Structures are given as C-alpha cells and as structure tokens.
Coordinates of C-alpha atoms in Angstrom, one line a residue:
Chain A
M1 CA 180.7 -2.2 83.1
Q2 CA 182.5 -5.6 83.3
T3 CA 183.2 -5.4 87.0
A4 CA 179.6 -4.4 87.5
L5 CA 178.5 -7.4 85.5
R6 CA 180.6 -9.9 87.4
T7 CA 179.5 -8.8 90.8
A8 CA 175.9 -8.7 89.8
L9 CA 175.9 -12.0 88.3
P10 CA 175.5 -14.4 91.2
E11 CA 172.6 -12.3 92.5
T12 CA 170.9 -12.3 89.3
E13 CA 171.3 -16.0 88.9
L14 CA 169.9 -16.5 92.3
A15 CA 166.9 -14.2 91.5
S16 CA 166.2 -16.1 88.3
L17 CA 166.4 -19.5 90.0
A18 CA 165.3 -19.2 93.4
N19 CA 162.0 -17.4 93.2
F20 CA 160.1 -14.5 91.5
A21 CA 159.4 -12.4 94.4
P22 CA 159.8 -8.8 93.7
Q23 CA 162.2 -7.9 96.5
T24 CA 164.9 -10.3 95.0
R25 CA 165.0 -8.3 91.7
V26 CA 168.3 -6.9 90.8
V27 CA 167.6 -3.3 89.7
R28 CA 170.1 -1.9 87.2
E29 CA 169.1 1.6 86.3
E30 CA 171.8 3.1 84.2
R31 CA 172.3 1.8 80.7
P32 CA 176.0 1.4 79.4
A33 CA 177.5 4.5 77.9
Q34 CA 178.1 3.0 74.5
A35 CA 174.5 2.2 73.4
S36 CA 175.4 -0.2 70.7
G37 CA 172.0 -0.9 69.1
L38 CA 171.4 -0.3 65.6
P39 CA 168.2 1.3 64.2
L40 CA 166.6 -0.4 61.2
S41 CA 164.1 0.6 58.7
I42 CA 162.0 -1.6 56.4
R43 CA 160.1 -0.3 53.4
G44 CA 157.5 -2.1 51.4
L45 CA 159.0 -5.5 52.1
R46 CA 157.5 -8.5 50.2
K47 CA 158.4 -12.1 50.1
S48 CA 156.9 -15.1 48.5
F49 CA 157.7 -18.8 48.4
G50 CA 156.4 -20.1 45.1
D51 CA 152.7 -18.9 44.8
N52 CA 152.5 -18.4 48.5
E53 CA 152.8 -14.6 49.3
V54 CA 154.1 -14.6 52.9
L55 CA 154.8 -11.0 53.4
R56 CA 152.7 -8.4 51.6
G57 CA 154.3 -5.0 52.2
I58 CA 155.9 -4.4 55.6
D59 CA 156.8 -0.9 56.6
L60 CA 158.5 -0.6 59.9
H61 CA 161.1 1.5 61.8
I62 CA 162.8 0.1 64.8
P63 CA 164.8 2.7 66.8
A64 CA 168.2 1.7 68.2
G65 CA 168.2 -0.4 71.1
Q66 CA 164.4 -1.2 71.1
F67 CA 163.1 -4.6 72.2
V68 CA 160.5 -5.6 69.6
A69 CA 158.3 -8.7 69.8
I70 CA 156.6 -10.0 66.8
V71 CA 153.5 -12.2 67.4
G72 CA 151.0 -13.8 65.1
K73 CA 149.5 -17.2 64.5
S74 CA 151.7 -19.8 62.8
G75 CA 152.3 -19.3 59.0
C76 CA 151.6 -15.5 59.3
G77 CA 155.1 -14.7 58.1
K78 CA 156.7 -13.6 61.4
S79 CA 159.6 -15.9 61.1
T80 CA 160.1 -15.1 57.5
L81 CA 160.3 -11.4 58.5
L82 CA 163.0 -12.3 61.0
R83 CA 165.0 -14.4 58.6
L84 CA 164.9 -11.5 56.1
I85 CA 166.1 -9.0 58.7
A86 CA 168.9 -11.5 59.6
G87 CA 169.8 -11.9 55.9
L88 CA 169.1 -15.5 55.8
E89 CA 166.6 -15.2 52.9
K90 CA 166.6 -13.1 49.8
I91 CA 164.2 -10.0 49.6
D92 CA 161.7 -10.2 46.7
A93 CA 160.7 -6.5 46.8
G94 CA 161.2 -3.5 49.2
S95 CA 164.3 -2.9 51.5
I96 CA 165.7 -3.2 54.9
S97 CA 168.3 -0.7 55.8
F98 CA 170.4 -0.1 58.8
A99 CA 171.7 3.2 59.8
D100 CA 175.3 2.1 59.8
E101 CA 177.3 -0.1 57.5
V102 CA 176.9 -3.5 59.1
K103 CA 179.3 -6.4 59.4
A104 CA 178.2 -10.0 59.5
E105 CA 179.0 -10.1 63.2
D106 CA 176.8 -7.1 64.0
I107 CA 173.6 -9.1 63.4
R108 CA 173.1 -12.4 65.3
V109 CA 170.2 -14.9 65.3
M110 CA 169.2 -17.3 67.9
F111 CA 166.9 -20.1 66.9
Q112 CA 164.4 -22.4 68.6
E113 CA 167.0 -25.2 68.4
P114 CA 170.2 -24.4 70.1
R115 CA 172.3 -25.7 67.0
L116 CA 175.4 -26.3 69.0
L117 CA 178.1 -28.5 67.3
P118 CA 177.8 -31.7 69.4
W119 CA 181.6 -32.5 68.6
A120 CA 182.8 -29.3 70.1
R121 CA 183.1 -28.5 73.8
V122 CA 180.9 -25.7 75.2
L123 CA 183.8 -23.0 75.1
A124 CA 184.6 -23.9 71.3
N125 CA 180.9 -23.6 70.6
V126 CA 180.8 -20.1 71.9
E127 CA 184.0 -19.3 70.0
V128 CA 182.1 -20.1 66.8
G129 CA 180.2 -16.9 67.4
L130 CA 183.3 -14.8 67.0
G131 CA 183.1 -15.1 63.3
R132 CA 186.3 -14.1 61.7
D133 CA 187.9 -13.3 65.0
R134 CA 187.9 -17.0 66.0
A135 CA 191.5 -17.3 65.4
S136 CA 192.5 -14.3 67.4
K137 CA 194.5 -14.7 70.6
D138 CA 191.8 -13.4 72.9
A139 CA 189.2 -15.7 71.6
D140 CA 189.2 -17.9 74.6
A141 CA 188.9 -14.9 77.0
R142 CA 186.1 -13.5 75.0
A143 CA 184.1 -16.7 74.9
E144 CA 184.7 -17.3 78.5
K145 CA 183.4 -13.8 79.3
A146 CA 180.2 -14.4 77.3
L147 CA 179.7 -17.8 79.2
N148 CA 180.1 -15.9 82.3
E149 CA 177.3 -13.6 81.4
V150 CA 174.9 -16.5 80.8
G151 CA 176.1 -18.1 84.1
L152 CA 177.7 -21.2 82.6
A153 CA 181.4 -20.5 83.0
D154 CA 181.7 -23.9 84.9
K155 CA 180.5 -25.9 82.0
R156 CA 183.2 -24.6 79.5
D157 CA 184.8 -28.0 79.0
Q158 CA 181.6 -30.1 78.7
W159 CA 180.2 -31.7 75.7
P160 CA 176.8 -30.2 74.7
S161 CA 175.1 -33.5 75.0
V162 CA 175.3 -33.5 78.8
L163 CA 173.7 -30.1 79.1
S164 CA 170.0 -29.6 79.7
G165 CA 167.7 -27.9 77.2
G166 CA 167.8 -24.6 79.0
Q167 CA 171.7 -24.8 79.5
K168 CA 172.0 -25.5 75.8
Q169 CA 170.0 -22.4 74.9
R170 CA 172.1 -20.4 77.2
V171 CA 175.3 -21.5 75.4
A172 CA 173.6 -20.6 72.1
L173 CA 172.9 -17.2 73.6
A174 CA 176.5 -16.9 74.7
R175 CA 177.6 -17.7 71.1
A176 CA 175.3 -15.0 69.8
L177 CA 176.6 -12.5 72.3
V178 CA 180.2 -13.1 72.1
S179 CA 180.8 -10.9 69.0
R180 CA 178.8 -7.9 70.7
P181 CA 176.1 -7.8 68.0
R182 CA 174.2 -4.6 67.5
V183 CA 171.0 -6.5 66.3
L184 CA 170.0 -9.7 68.0
A185 CA 167.1 -11.6 66.3
F186 CA 165.3 -14.3 68.4
D187 CA 163.2 -16.9 66.5
E188 CA 161.2 -18.4 69.3
P189 CA 164.3 -19.2 71.3
L190 CA 162.4 -20.4 74.3
G191 CA 159.7 -22.3 72.5
A192 CA 161.1 -25.8 73.5
L193 CA 161.8 -25.0 77.1
D194 CA 159.6 -25.9 80.1
A195 CA 157.7 -23.2 82.0
L196 CA 160.1 -22.4 84.7
T197 CA 163.2 -22.5 82.5
R198 CA 161.3 -20.2 80.2
I199 CA 160.9 -17.6 82.9
S200 CA 164.5 -17.7 84.1
M201 CA 165.6 -17.5 80.4
Q202 CA 163.3 -14.5 79.8
R203 CA 164.9 -12.8 82.7
L204 CA 168.4 -13.6 81.3
L205 CA 167.4 -12.2 77.9
E206 CA 166.1 -9.0 79.4
R207 CA 169.2 -8.6 81.5
V208 CA 171.7 -9.0 78.7
W209 CA 169.7 -6.8 76.5
R210 CA 169.7 -4.1 79.2
D211 CA 173.5 -4.6 79.7
Q212 CA 174.4 -4.4 76.2
G213 CA 171.8 -2.3 74.6
F214 CA 171.4 -4.1 71.2
T215 CA 168.3 -3.8 69.2
A216 CA 166.3 -7.0 69.9
I217 CA 163.7 -8.6 67.7
L218 CA 161.9 -11.5 69.1
V219 CA 159.5 -13.8 67.3
T220 CA 157.3 -15.7 69.6
H221 CA 153.8 -17.3 69.7
D222 CA 153.5 -16.6 73.5
V223 CA 151.8 -13.3 73.9
A224 CA 152.7 -13.3 77.6
E225 CA 156.2 -13.5 76.8
A226 CA 156.0 -10.7 74.3
V227 CA 154.5 -8.2 76.7
A228 CA 156.7 -9.3 79.5
L229 CA 159.9 -8.5 77.6
A230 CA 159.2 -6.1 74.7
D231 CA 158.9 -2.3 74.5
R232 CA 156.6 -2.8 71.5
V233 CA 154.5 -5.7 70.3
L234 CA 153.8 -6.1 66.6
V235 CA 150.9 -8.3 65.6
I236 CA 151.3 -9.8 62.1
E237 CA 148.3 -11.0 60.1
D238 CA 148.1 -12.1 56.5
G239 CA 151.6 -10.8 55.8
R240 CA 151.0 -7.3 57.1
I241 CA 151.4 -5.5 60.4
A242 CA 148.0 -5.5 61.8
H243 CA 148.7 -4.0 65.2
D244 CA 151.6 -2.0 66.7
V245 CA 151.3 -1.9 70.5
T246 CA 153.6 0.0 72.8
V247 CA 154.3 -1.6 76.1
N248 CA 155.1 1.1 78.7
A249 CA 155.3 -1.0 81.9
A250 CA 158.3 -0.1 83.9
R251 CA 161.3 -2.5 84.0
P252 CA 162.1 -4.8 85.6
R253 CA 158.7 -6.0 85.1
E254 CA 156.6 -8.0 87.4
R255 CA 155.1 -11.1 85.7
G256 CA 151.4 -11.4 86.1
S257 CA 150.9 -7.8 87.0
A258 CA 147.4 -6.4 86.0
E259 CA 148.8 -4.1 83.5
L260 CA 150.6 -6.7 81.6
A261 CA 147.7 -9.2 81.9
S262 CA 145.2 -6.6 80.4
L263 CA 147.5 -5.9 77.5
E264 CA 148.1 -9.6 77.0
G265 CA 144.4 -10.1 77.0
S266 CA 143.7 -7.4 74.4
I267 CA 146.3 -8.7 72.0
L268 CA 145.1 -12.3 72.5
R269 CA 141.4 -11.2 71.8
H270 CA 142.6 -9.6 68.6
L271 CA 144.5 -12.6 67.4
L272 CA 141.5 -14.9 68.3
S273 CA 138.9 -12.7 66.6
A274 CA 141.1 -12.7 63.5
E275 CA 141.1 -16.4 63.7
D276 CA 137.3 -16.5 63.8
R277 CA 137.0 -14.4 60.9
T278 CA 139.0 -16.7 58.6
Chain B
M1 CA 177.3 -50.9 63.6
S2 CA 178.5 -50.5 67.1
L3 CA 177.1 -47.1 67.0
I4 CA 173.6 -48.4 66.4
D5 CA 174.0 -51.2 68.9
S6 CA 175.1 -48.7 71.6
I7 CA 172.3 -46.3 71.0
A8 CA 169.7 -49.2 71.4
L9 CA 171.0 -49.7 74.9
P10 CA 168.9 -48.2 77.7
R11 CA 170.6 -45.2 79.3
N12 CA 171.1 -46.9 82.7
F13 CA 172.6 -49.9 81.1
R14 CA 176.1 -50.8 82.8
L15 CA 178.7 -53.1 81.4
P16 CA 179.9 -55.6 83.9
R17 CA 183.2 -54.5 85.5
A18 CA 185.1 -57.7 84.1
D19 CA 183.9 -56.7 80.6
G20 CA 187.3 -57.8 79.1
L21 CA 187.0 -61.3 80.3
V22 CA 183.2 -61.8 80.1
Q23 CA 183.3 -61.7 76.3
W24 CA 185.7 -64.7 76.1
I25 CA 183.5 -67.0 78.1
V26 CA 181.5 -68.3 75.2
P27 CA 184.5 -68.9 72.8
L28 CA 186.5 -70.6 75.6
G29 CA 183.4 -72.7 76.5
I30 CA 183.0 -73.8 73.0
I31 CA 186.7 -74.9 72.9
V32 CA 186.3 -76.8 76.0
V33 CA 183.3 -78.7 74.8
W34 CA 185.0 -79.4 71.5
Q35 CA 188.1 -80.9 73.3
I36 CA 185.8 -83.1 75.4
A37 CA 183.9 -84.3 72.4
C38 CA 187.1 -85.1 70.6
V39 CA 188.8 -87.0 73.5
T40 CA 185.7 -89.0 74.3
G41 CA 185.5 -90.1 70.5
F42 CA 182.1 -88.3 70.1
V43 CA 183.5 -86.6 67.1
P44 CA 186.1 -88.5 65.0
T45 CA 189.4 -86.8 64.6
R46 CA 189.2 -87.4 60.9
V47 CA 186.3 -84.9 60.8
L48 CA 187.5 -82.4 63.5
P49 CA 190.9 -82.6 65.3
A50 CA 190.9 -81.8 69.0
P51 CA 191.8 -78.2 69.9
S52 CA 195.0 -79.6 71.5
D53 CA 196.1 -81.0 68.2
V54 CA 195.3 -77.8 66.4
A55 CA 197.5 -75.9 69.0
L56 CA 200.2 -78.5 68.5
A57 CA 200.1 -78.0 64.7
G58 CA 200.2 -74.2 65.4
W59 CA 203.3 -74.7 67.5
K60 CA 205.1 -76.6 65.0
L61 CA 204.3 -74.1 62.2
L62 CA 205.4 -71.3 64.6
L63 CA 208.8 -73.0 65.1
S64 CA 209.4 -73.5 61.5
G65 CA 208.6 -69.9 60.9
E66 CA 206.0 -70.8 58.3
L67 CA 203.0 -69.6 60.4
V68 CA 204.5 -66.2 61.1
R69 CA 205.5 -65.7 57.4
N70 CA 201.9 -66.5 56.1
I71 CA 200.2 -64.3 58.7
W72 CA 202.5 -61.5 57.8
V73 CA 201.9 -61.8 54.1
S74 CA 198.2 -61.9 54.6
F75 CA 198.1 -59.0 57.0
W76 CA 200.2 -56.9 54.6
R77 CA 197.9 -57.7 51.7
A78 CA 194.9 -56.8 53.8
S79 CA 196.2 -53.6 55.1
I80 CA 197.6 -52.3 51.7
G81 CA 194.5 -53.3 49.8
F82 CA 192.3 -51.7 52.6
L83 CA 194.3 -48.4 52.4
I84 CA 194.2 -48.1 48.7
G85 CA 190.5 -49.0 48.4
G86 CA 189.5 -47.2 51.4
S87 CA 191.2 -44.0 50.4
I88 CA 189.7 -44.0 46.9
G89 CA 186.3 -44.8 48.4
F90 CA 186.7 -41.9 50.9
A91 CA 187.7 -39.5 48.2
F92 CA 184.7 -40.4 46.0
G93 CA 182.4 -40.2 48.9
L94 CA 183.7 -36.8 49.8
A95 CA 183.5 -35.5 46.2
N96 CA 180.2 -36.9 45.6
G97 CA 178.8 -35.7 48.9
L98 CA 180.0 -32.2 48.5
S99 CA 179.6 -31.6 44.8
Q100 CA 176.5 -32.1 42.9
L101 CA 178.4 -32.3 39.5
S102 CA 180.8 -34.9 40.7
A103 CA 177.8 -37.0 42.0
K104 CA 176.0 -36.7 38.7
L105 CA 179.1 -37.7 36.8
T106 CA 180.2 -40.8 38.7
D107 CA 177.5 -42.0 41.2
T108 CA 175.5 -44.0 38.5
T109 CA 178.6 -45.8 37.2
L110 CA 179.8 -46.6 40.7
Q111 CA 176.3 -48.0 41.6
M112 CA 176.5 -50.2 38.5
V113 CA 180.0 -51.5 39.3
R114 CA 178.9 -52.1 43.1
N115 CA 176.2 -54.5 41.9
V116 CA 178.8 -56.8 40.3
P117 CA 180.0 -59.2 43.1
H118 CA 183.7 -58.3 43.1
L119 CA 184.6 -62.0 43.7
A120 CA 183.0 -62.7 40.3
L121 CA 186.0 -60.9 38.8
I122 CA 188.6 -63.4 40.1
P123 CA 188.9 -65.3 36.7
L124 CA 189.4 -62.0 34.9
V125 CA 191.8 -60.7 37.6
I126 CA 193.9 -63.9 37.4
L127 CA 194.1 -63.4 33.6
W128 CA 195.1 -59.8 34.1
F129 CA 197.5 -60.1 37.0
G130 CA 198.3 -63.8 37.2
I131 CA 198.5 -65.0 40.8
D132 CA 200.7 -62.0 41.7
E133 CA 200.3 -59.7 44.7
S134 CA 198.6 -57.1 42.6
A135 CA 195.7 -59.4 42.0
K136 CA 195.0 -59.7 45.7
L137 CA 195.5 -56.1 46.2
F138 CA 193.1 -55.3 43.5
L139 CA 190.3 -57.6 44.7
V140 CA 190.6 -56.3 48.4
A141 CA 190.7 -52.6 47.3
L142 CA 187.7 -53.2 45.1
G143 CA 185.8 -54.9 47.9
V144 CA 186.7 -52.3 50.5
F145 CA 185.9 -49.4 48.2
F146 CA 182.1 -49.6 48.3
P147 CA 181.2 -49.7 52.0
I148 CA 183.5 -46.8 52.6
Y149 CA 182.2 -44.9 49.6
L150 CA 178.6 -45.4 50.4
N151 CA 178.9 -44.5 54.1
T152 CA 181.0 -41.5 53.6
L153 CA 178.5 -40.3 51.1
H154 CA 175.6 -41.0 53.3
G155 CA 177.4 -39.3 56.3
I156 CA 178.0 -36.1 54.4
R157 CA 174.5 -35.9 52.9
T158 CA 172.9 -36.4 56.3
V159 CA 174.8 -33.8 58.3
D160 CA 172.2 -31.6 60.0
P161 CA 171.3 -28.8 57.6
Q162 CA 170.6 -26.5 60.6
L163 CA 174.2 -26.8 61.7
I164 CA 175.3 -26.1 58.2
E165 CA 173.1 -22.9 58.2
M166 CA 174.5 -21.9 61.5
G167 CA 178.0 -22.3 60.3
R168 CA 177.3 -20.1 57.4
I169 CA 175.6 -17.6 59.5
Y170 CA 178.6 -17.4 61.7
G171 CA 180.8 -16.7 58.7
M172 CA 182.6 -19.9 58.3
T173 CA 184.6 -20.4 55.1
D174 CA 184.0 -23.5 53.0
S175 CA 187.0 -25.2 54.3
E176 CA 186.2 -24.3 57.9
L177 CA 182.6 -25.5 57.4
F178 CA 184.0 -28.9 56.2
R179 CA 186.5 -29.2 59.0
R180 CA 184.3 -28.0 61.8
V181 CA 180.8 -29.2 60.8
I182 CA 180.6 -31.5 57.8
F183 CA 183.5 -33.9 58.5
P184 CA 182.7 -34.4 62.2
G185 CA 179.1 -34.9 61.5
A186 CA 179.8 -37.5 58.9
L187 CA 182.4 -39.4 61.0
P188 CA 180.0 -41.8 62.8
S189 CA 178.7 -43.0 59.4
I190 CA 182.2 -43.2 58.0
F191 CA 183.1 -45.5 60.9
V192 CA 180.2 -47.8 60.1
G193 CA 181.6 -48.0 56.6
I194 CA 185.1 -48.9 57.9
R195 CA 183.8 -51.7 60.1
F196 CA 181.8 -53.3 57.1
A197 CA 184.9 -52.8 55.0
L198 CA 187.1 -54.6 57.4
G199 CA 184.8 -57.7 57.1
I200 CA 184.8 -57.6 53.4
M201 CA 188.5 -57.2 53.5
W202 CA 189.1 -60.5 55.2
L203 CA 186.6 -62.2 53.2
T204 CA 188.0 -61.1 49.8
L205 CA 191.5 -61.8 50.8
I206 CA 190.8 -65.4 52.1
V207 CA 188.9 -66.3 48.9
A208 CA 191.6 -64.8 46.7
E209 CA 194.3 -66.7 48.7
T210 CA 192.5 -69.9 48.5
I211 CA 192.0 -69.9 44.8
A212 CA 195.2 -68.3 43.5
A213 CA 198.4 -67.7 45.7
S214 CA 201.8 -69.0 46.6
S215 CA 201.8 -67.7 50.2
G216 CA 199.5 -66.4 52.8
L217 CA 197.0 -68.1 55.2
G218 CA 194.7 -69.1 52.5
Y219 CA 197.5 -70.7 50.7
M220 CA 198.6 -72.5 53.8
A221 CA 195.0 -73.9 54.3
M222 CA 194.9 -75.2 50.7
Q223 CA 198.3 -76.8 50.9
A224 CA 197.2 -78.5 54.1
R225 CA 194.2 -79.8 52.4
E226 CA 196.3 -81.5 49.7
F227 CA 198.2 -83.3 52.3
M228 CA 195.2 -84.0 54.5
L229 CA 196.5 -82.0 57.4
I230 CA 193.1 -81.1 58.8
D231 CA 194.5 -79.6 62.0
V232 CA 196.3 -77.0 59.9
V233 CA 193.1 -76.3 58.0
V234 CA 191.3 -75.8 61.2
L235 CA 194.2 -73.7 62.6
S236 CA 193.9 -71.3 59.5
I237 CA 190.2 -70.8 60.1
L238 CA 190.7 -70.0 63.8
I239 CA 193.5 -67.5 62.9
Y240 CA 191.0 -65.9 60.5
A241 CA 188.7 -65.4 63.3
L242 CA 191.2 -63.9 65.6
L243 CA 192.5 -61.6 62.9
G244 CA 188.9 -60.3 62.2
K245 CA 188.3 -59.7 65.9
L246 CA 191.6 -57.9 65.9
A247 CA 190.6 -55.6 63.1
D248 CA 187.2 -54.9 64.6
S249 CA 188.7 -54.0 67.9
A250 CA 191.1 -51.6 66.3
S251 CA 188.3 -49.8 64.7
R252 CA 186.4 -49.7 68.0
V253 CA 189.5 -48.1 69.7
L254 CA 189.6 -45.5 66.9
E255 CA 185.9 -44.9 67.2
R256 CA 186.1 -44.2 70.9
A257 CA 189.0 -41.9 70.5
T258 CA 187.4 -39.7 67.7
L259 CA 183.7 -39.9 68.8
S260 CA 184.1 -39.1 72.5
W261 CA 181.6 -36.2 72.1
H262 CA 178.9 -38.7 71.1
P263 CA 176.6 -39.8 73.9
A264 CA 176.9 -43.5 72.9
F265 CA 180.8 -43.3 73.6
Q266 CA 180.7 -41.5 76.8
K267 CA 181.6 -43.1 80.0
R268 CA 178.4 -43.7 82.0

C-alpha cells in the first residue's frame, strides 16, 4: 500500500492542481485490505446549552468506512453533533457507541481553523498528532509519511506562518492522519479556503479516505461539497435528522455532473423551504 | 514593545543595509552640535561642559579605576535585583495564570501593592536596611516584579484557547501542554514585560543610588555635584543612557533567538 501511495502521489497532485478534466483522474479501484473504519451507533442523543436545546433526539447508525456529510443551516446543531461524536462535549442524554473499544488516537477532528502551533515547525506540528507515541523513535518517520500523503514533504522544516491557508489545512490533515485514526470528524475544514483550493482539498480528502478507509464525518454548509464527497448526506433541522439521503454516484466523481447537481438541488430546495417555513 | 512596533511595519518594509550604523547618526549628530555650541561659547561650560571635557573626565576616572568600579557595582546591583524580582514576578504570573485559586488568593493583594509607587518606599527601606546593598536590591526587585508579573499573567491568559483545546484532543498531558502550547504562546508577552522591567530597573537603581549609597554610578554623580565637577555628572548621565541601550539590545537578541517562529522576527 505504501509503495502504491508513493508512486501515485505526484500524479494525483498534478491532477488536483492542474485541471479538473476527467482523463487526468487517478483511478484507484481496490480498497486496502485492512479496512480500518469504525462503525458507530447513536441512540436518542440530546444536548442543550442552558435553555437552548440544540439536539433533540438523534438516532443514527454509521457503518464502518462510510463517508457521511452533515448539512443544515447555521445553528441547527450539526457542529454540536460532531463535537459530541469526537468527545469534545458531554452528552446530556442518549448514547454514542463504537463497535470496538476506542483509544483517543482512533478518533481525530479537523477544524475550520488549522490550529497549528505557530512556534513549532511543520514536522513537529504533525508529530503532535501521534498522541502518546510522540516520543517514540519512529515519530519522525511517521510524521514524514503523513506529510508525504498530503504532498507537503518539502515543507517539513518551515514555520506555519509562511504557509498558505490551503497548505496549513493540509498540515492539519496530516496531523489528523498520522495516528491512523478509525474515525475522522471534519468540522467545516474547507470553509475558509478559496474555491480552487477547496476543490483540490476535496480531492485530497476523498483520496486519503479511499486509501485509509476510515469512517469520515463531514460537517459542511456547502451542499455541493457534501454530495461530491459523501456516500450519505444527513440534513439536520431543529436538532433532528430531517433527511437521510444516499448518494450513489460512482467514484471518483465528476464535479458538476447532472446527477450530483440534481441531488444538490433537491437538498437545497429542502433546506430553503424549511427556512421559509420558520 | 518591539513586537508591537514590528507588527505595525508594512510587510514589504526593508531595513537599510547599514542598519547598525544608521541608528547612531542622530546621537552622534547631537554630540557634534553640542561640541560646537560649547566651543563657540554659545553654551557656557558652567551650564554644560563640552563633550570633549566629559570624555576627558571619563578617561581620568577610567585610569584611576573609579569608573570601572562604580559601573561594576551598579551593574551588579541591577542584575541581581532584576533576577530576584523577575523570577518572583514570573513565578506569580505563572501561578496566577494557571490556577484560579492562586489568582483569587493573591491577585488583589498584588494589585494593591502595585499601585504604591515603589520609590515612595525609599524612606522606609532606608530605615529597614540602612544604605546597605540589600536596600537597593529590594527596591530594584520590587520595581521589576510588576511588569514581569503582569505581562506573564496576561500572556498566559491570552494563549489561543483553540490551541489549548487542540492540545487536549491530541492527548497532551498538563506539563506537555504547558511546555508546548502555553509557555511558547505567552513568551512574546513575557518579553514585553522584560523590556519594561529593564527600564524600571535602571530608573529605580539610579534614584536609590543618588539618595543613599556609598558606591555606584548614582553615588559618583552625587559626589561630583558636591565638588562642582559638572563634567562627571554629565558623564554619569551618558553612561546611564548607554547601559540602558545595552540592556535593551540584550533583550532584543534574546527575543530574536526565541521568537524566530514569529512573523515579526523572521528575516524578510
């Protein structure tokens, strides 16, 4: 798997940077043997902040390795759901259970801000992601491999302040990937990027997800991004799952295809009509 | 202070190549004008001796060994007082920045003490310690304590909470979190405190030495006044200026060495 990755990397980089024509896509059919994703089940999940009930009973099962996108208007509770799954907030009622016993390193979060340590070089920032393995001897090698996966191996000795916004987010992605997580939660990770960088980052996310097979949960306000990346799109309204849409389009997906566009349209119509009702 | 100055510079600002020399043009120019004013009799030498006379006085004192001895005594008092006051201030800043309990317990008291001008304590300090070394060290330490305490506290309180959350998510222990996130994040602010403290250090020492001392630069100036040696008085003042500049440069060097990650300190 590693060798396949290395050789495939320059091509994918090119594909993501040069243009978006279909013939330059790198097709990777077979999934790695060790599908490392973790399934999770959520039962009757509730969460309030003071008097404000943000989540009002969420029931959800996510199979191992699925790419789930959560959309909804701001304040609908989608980020709260993600933070609960990642263990960043305390659950008021209900449960979130994973099939296996999980270690802290199995679940990683990527935020809208890169949250890199400005006083640590890029490589050291990636090593932060190793958790308790930070002090181990192969820490450098593992961090370098993760940097390689996001195409930033040559930036290992730079300060974060000299990187562009997209590069910082890629370092943050490498930091999240370096411990080989089984669940990766994305909290609008591309929200602050410009349109072209967004698209190349989306391709990168899709590629590492296909390579590593983790369960991906992406919170986004961009419906086009959700249908382009996810196997399944959840629409959250008033603290409940209002819609559960399966996206069957074949991968790798072509942006702007009629199939995705019509799906995007119907989800958007739903979100907007809900807006009109309130 | 320099941190804020440098941030305010536009990104494409380039320092001239002869930076090291440019900064001395104004001081040297002032000395030249001063010399001309004295030689032509525009300024009577009873009011202000010519720079050449001041240099001559300095040379004589240097030969007698008096100058070096007094500078050394003042320098020693300043550094020891700074170390004592600075470390206590740093320790309290850390404790109160990291622990709510400690902050509740001591912050109010410290804020009250802070508002007493520490030089107002000179009569009391002389009664306690006489004109001994400990009196000067006590005053310098007290003066240095507050800027370092306040800026350390401020630095720790304002470390980006998102970075702290990130550190916790990635399983950092408390000591690791301090070493890798909180302390480096507070460092720019701590340096602002150090540079303020260096200024206060000289101010306190000079006042203390002028009022009650039997050695040191302040004492040298006061002695000279009694014998109407105005050139030595001016010499002492100029040495203060140089020592202050030296302390400031030292803290800049430290800043550059430890804050090389900061955009304001990167070579452009």
